Amino acid sequence: MKRIVLAFIIFQLSFSPAGAQNDTLVINNPRKVTVISGDSLQRVIVNGKQGDDDFVYQNTIRLVDANYESKTSISRDHWELIPSVKIGKKKTDEGYEFDRNILTAHLGLGFTCPTQVDDRISFSTFKSWEIFATLAQWDHYLDRNERNCISMGFGIDWKNYRMTDDLLFTKRPDGNVTVEKFPLQYEPKFSRIKVFSLTATLRYQLNFADGFSIGIGPVVNFNTYASIKTRYKFLGDKVKHMEKHINQRPITIDWMLNATVGDVPVYVKYSNDNVLKDGGIKFRSLSFGLYL
């Protein structure tokens, strides 16, 4: 009898036409179907479906006297711009397989909005940007429901801090950065500081249902390069002026908060450290944007 029930369930899951009506759920081309039967319990687990290998459907029917209790869970549909790679061994709990360790990559696109800024400076937030990439991130799930995750990764980061008024950044002989007014005969376009960093991240993330998750942790920045670039016009000619070795802090720490709300992934980063060493102008980094 159990073989007949199992064959019927697999047949329905595999070959029913796409669509769902009332309480009917149709799953096309499942990767694996597991049926667990006991004296008072029957559990059906479906792993994968057409176009989504990470889909999981679970249905449990518990017999209570002449009645039954039914519990169903379905993993949400989702999309990933950057694919993940499953690593390590799978863990099994009552026939449900899950990947405890996954290798992922991420991309961040946002704007910088410095805080604790020197009184002489006015940054242009939506003309100042941040681009960063987590080239490899190890995600370790602490439970089979994949709700709690600890991540470690490394990557690269560019931060750009731009002014568009009549002030320009300039490097003094001691290597520290200050600001000056453009000469009257110059037609200003912008003056900016750029910092390039190698990054190491550690983060805890909690995944809720309905496309919502939140994570927090430090990002250690090894600031290997920084420069000033100023553009202006002089007597109708376009001029670009570059200065390097501007005494950036070699190591800074950003505290990063990321969240997914309605499948929209966002982030905010804030640092308690000044971007430049003491002796130069002072400002701290704040950035926000999309975290893919």
Coordinates of C-alpha atoms in Angstrom, one line a residue, residues 20-218:
A20 CA -2.5 25.7 -8.9
Q21 CA -6.2 25.9 -8.1
N22 CA -7.7 26.1 -4.6
D23 CA -5.6 23.9 -2.3
T24 CA -3.8 22.1 -5.1
L25 CA 0.0 22.6 -5.4
V26 CA 1.7 21.5 -8.6
I27 CA 5.5 21.1 -8.6
N28 CA 7.0 20.4 -12.1
N29 CA 10.2 18.4 -12.4
P30 CA 11.2 18.0 -8.8
R31 CA 14.9 17.0 -8.1
K32 CA 14.1 14.7 -5.2
V33 CA 10.9 13.5 -3.5
T34 CA 11.1 11.9 0.0
V35 CA 8.2 10.3 1.7
I36 CA 8.5 9.3 5.4
S37 CA 5.7 7.1 6.9
G38 CA 5.2 6.0 10.5
D39 CA 2.4 4.7 12.7
S40 CA 0.9 8.2 13.1
L41 CA 3.0 10.4 10.8
Q42 CA 3.5 10.9 7.1
R43 CA 5.9 13.5 5.8
V44 CA 6.5 14.5 2.1
I45 CA 9.6 16.5 1.3
V46 CA 10.2 17.9 -2.2
N47 CA 13.6 19.3 -3.1
G48 CA 13.9 21.4 -6.2
K49 CA 11.5 22.3 -9.0
Q50 CA 11.7 23.4 -12.6
G51 CA 13.9 26.5 -12.7
D52 CA 14.8 26.5 -9.0
D53 CA 17.1 23.9 -7.5
D54 CA 16.8 25.5 -4.0
F55 CA 13.0 25.1 -3.7
V56 CA 11.8 23.1 -0.7
Y57 CA 8.3 21.9 -0.1
Q58 CA 7.4 20.0 3.1
N59 CA 4.0 18.6 4.2
T60 CA 3.4 16.7 7.4
I61 CA 0.2 14.8 8.3
R62 CA -0.1 13.6 11.8
L63 CA -2.9 11.2 12.7
V64 CA -4.7 12.0 15.9
D65 CA -7.4 9.4 16.7
A66 CA -9.8 9.5 13.7
N67 CA -8.6 13.0 12.7
Y68 CA -5.4 14.4 11.3
E69 CA -3.3 17.6 11.6
S70 CA -1.5 19.0 8.6
K71 CA 1.5 21.3 8.4
T72 CA 3.0 22.7 5.2
S73 CA 6.0 24.9 4.5
I74 CA 7.2 26.2 1.1
S75 CA 10.5 28.0 0.5
R76 CA 9.9 31.3 -1.2
D77 CA 10.8 31.9 -4.8
H78 CA 13.9 34.1 -5.2
W79 CA 16.5 35.4 -7.6
E80 CA 20.2 35.7 -7.4
L81 CA 22.3 38.1 -9.5
I82 CA 25.5 36.5 -8.3
P83 CA 25.4 32.7 -8.1
S84 CA 26.5 30.7 -5.1
V85 CA 28.6 27.5 -4.9
K86 CA 27.8 24.8 -2.4
I87 CA 30.8 23.4 -0.5
G88 CA 31.4 20.7 2.1
K89 CA 29.1 17.9 3.1
K90 CA 25.4 18.0 3.2
K91 CA 23.6 17.5 6.6
T92 CA 20.5 15.4 6.9
D93 CA 17.6 15.8 9.2
E94 CA 14.7 13.4 8.8
G95 CA 15.4 13.1 5.2
Y96 CA 15.7 16.8 4.4
E97 CA 19.1 17.7 2.9
F98 CA 20.6 21.1 3.4
D99 CA 24.0 22.7 2.6
R100 CA 25.6 24.0 5.8
N101 CA 28.5 25.7 3.9
I102 CA 28.1 27.8 0.8
L103 CA 30.7 30.0 -1.1
T104 CA 29.2 33.2 -2.4
A105 CA 30.2 36.5 -4.0
H106 CA 28.6 39.9 -3.6
L107 CA 28.6 43.4 -5.2
G108 CA 27.8 46.7 -3.5
L109 CA 26.9 49.9 -5.3
G110 CA 26.2 53.1 -3.3
F111 CA 26.9 56.7 -2.3
T112 CA 29.2 58.2 0.3
C113 CA 27.9 60.8 2.8
P114 CA 30.8 61.7 5.2
T115 CA 30.1 62.7 8.8
Q116 CA 32.2 64.7 11.4
V117 CA 33.3 66.9 8.4
D118 CA 35.7 69.7 8.7
D119 CA 33.8 73.0 8.7
R120 CA 35.4 74.2 5.5
I121 CA 34.2 71.3 3.4
S122 CA 30.9 70.5 1.7
F123 CA 30.7 67.1 0.0
S124 CA 28.3 66.3 -2.8
T125 CA 26.6 63.1 -1.6
F126 CA 25.0 61.9 -4.8
K127 CA 28.1 62.7 -6.8
S128 CA 30.3 60.7 -4.4
W129 CA 30.1 56.9 -4.7
E130 CA 31.3 53.6 -3.3
I131 CA 31.8 50.4 -5.3
F132 CA 32.9 47.2 -3.5
A133 CA 33.0 43.5 -4.2
T134 CA 33.2 40.6 -1.9
L135 CA 35.2 38.3 -4.1
A136 CA 34.8 35.2 -2.0
Q137 CA 32.5 34.8 1.1
W138 CA 32.1 31.6 3.2
D139 CA 28.6 31.3 4.6
H140 CA 28.1 28.8 7.4
Y141 CA 24.5 28.1 8.4
L142 CA 23.9 27.2 12.0
D143 CA 20.6 25.4 11.5
R144 CA 18.8 23.4 8.9
N145 CA 16.2 26.1 8.3
E146 CA 19.0 28.4 7.1
R147 CA 17.8 31.2 9.4
N148 CA 21.1 31.9 11.2
C149 CA 24.3 32.4 9.2
I150 CA 27.8 33.5 10.0
S151 CA 29.9 34.8 7.1
M152 CA 33.6 35.5 6.5
G153 CA 34.9 37.0 3.2
F154 CA 37.5 39.1 1.5
G155 CA 37.3 41.6 -1.3
I156 CA 38.0 45.1 -2.6
D157 CA 36.5 48.6 -2.2
W158 CA 36.6 52.0 -3.8
K159 CA 35.3 55.1 -2.0
N160 CA 35.1 58.5 -3.6
Y161 CA 34.5 61.8 -1.7
R162 CA 33.7 64.7 -4.1
M163 CA 33.3 68.5 -3.8
T164 CA 31.8 70.5 -6.6
D165 CA 31.9 74.0 -5.2
D166 CA 34.8 76.6 -5.4
L167 CA 37.1 74.6 -3.1
L168 CA 39.8 72.0 -4.0
F169 CA 41.8 69.4 -2.1
T170 CA 45.5 69.9 -2.2
K171 CA 48.5 68.1 -0.6
R172 CA 50.8 70.0 1.6
P173 CA 54.6 69.4 1.6
D174 CA 54.2 67.1 4.7
G175 CA 51.8 64.9 2.8
N176 CA 48.7 66.0 4.7
V177 CA 45.6 67.2 2.8
T178 CA 44.0 70.6 3.2
V179 CA 41.5 72.6 1.1
E180 CA 42.0 75.9 -0.8
K181 CA 39.8 78.1 -3.0
F182 CA 40.1 77.8 -6.7
P183 CA 42.0 80.8 -8.2
L184 CA 39.5 83.3 -9.8
Q185 CA 40.7 82.5 -13.3
Y186 CA 39.8 78.8 -12.9
E187 CA 36.4 77.4 -13.8
P188 CA 35.9 74.6 -11.2
K189 CA 34.4 71.2 -12.1
F190 CA 35.2 69.0 -9.1
S191 CA 37.9 68.0 -6.6
R192 CA 37.8 64.5 -5.0
I193 CA 39.6 62.1 -2.7
K194 CA 39.6 58.4 -3.7
V195 CA 40.5 55.5 -1.4
F196 CA 41.2 51.9 -2.5
S197 CA 41.1 49.1 0.0
L198 CA 41.5 45.4 0.4
T199 CA 38.7 44.2 2.8
A200 CA 38.0 41.4 5.3
T201 CA 34.5 40.9 6.5
L202 CA 32.8 39.1 9.4
R203 CA 29.0 39.2 9.7
Y204 CA 26.1 37.5 11.4
Q205 CA 22.8 37.3 9.4
L206 CA 19.3 36.3 10.4
N207 CA 16.9 35.3 7.6
F208 CA 13.2 35.7 8.2
A209 CA 10.3 34.6 6.0
D210 CA 8.6 36.7 3.2
G211 CA 11.9 38.0 1.7
F212 CA 13.3 39.7 4.8
S213 CA 16.7 39.3 6.4
I214 CA 19.1 41.4 8.4
G215 CA 22.9 41.2 9.0
I216 CA 25.5 43.1 10.9
G217 CA 29.3 42.9 11.3
P218 CA 32.7 44.7 10.9

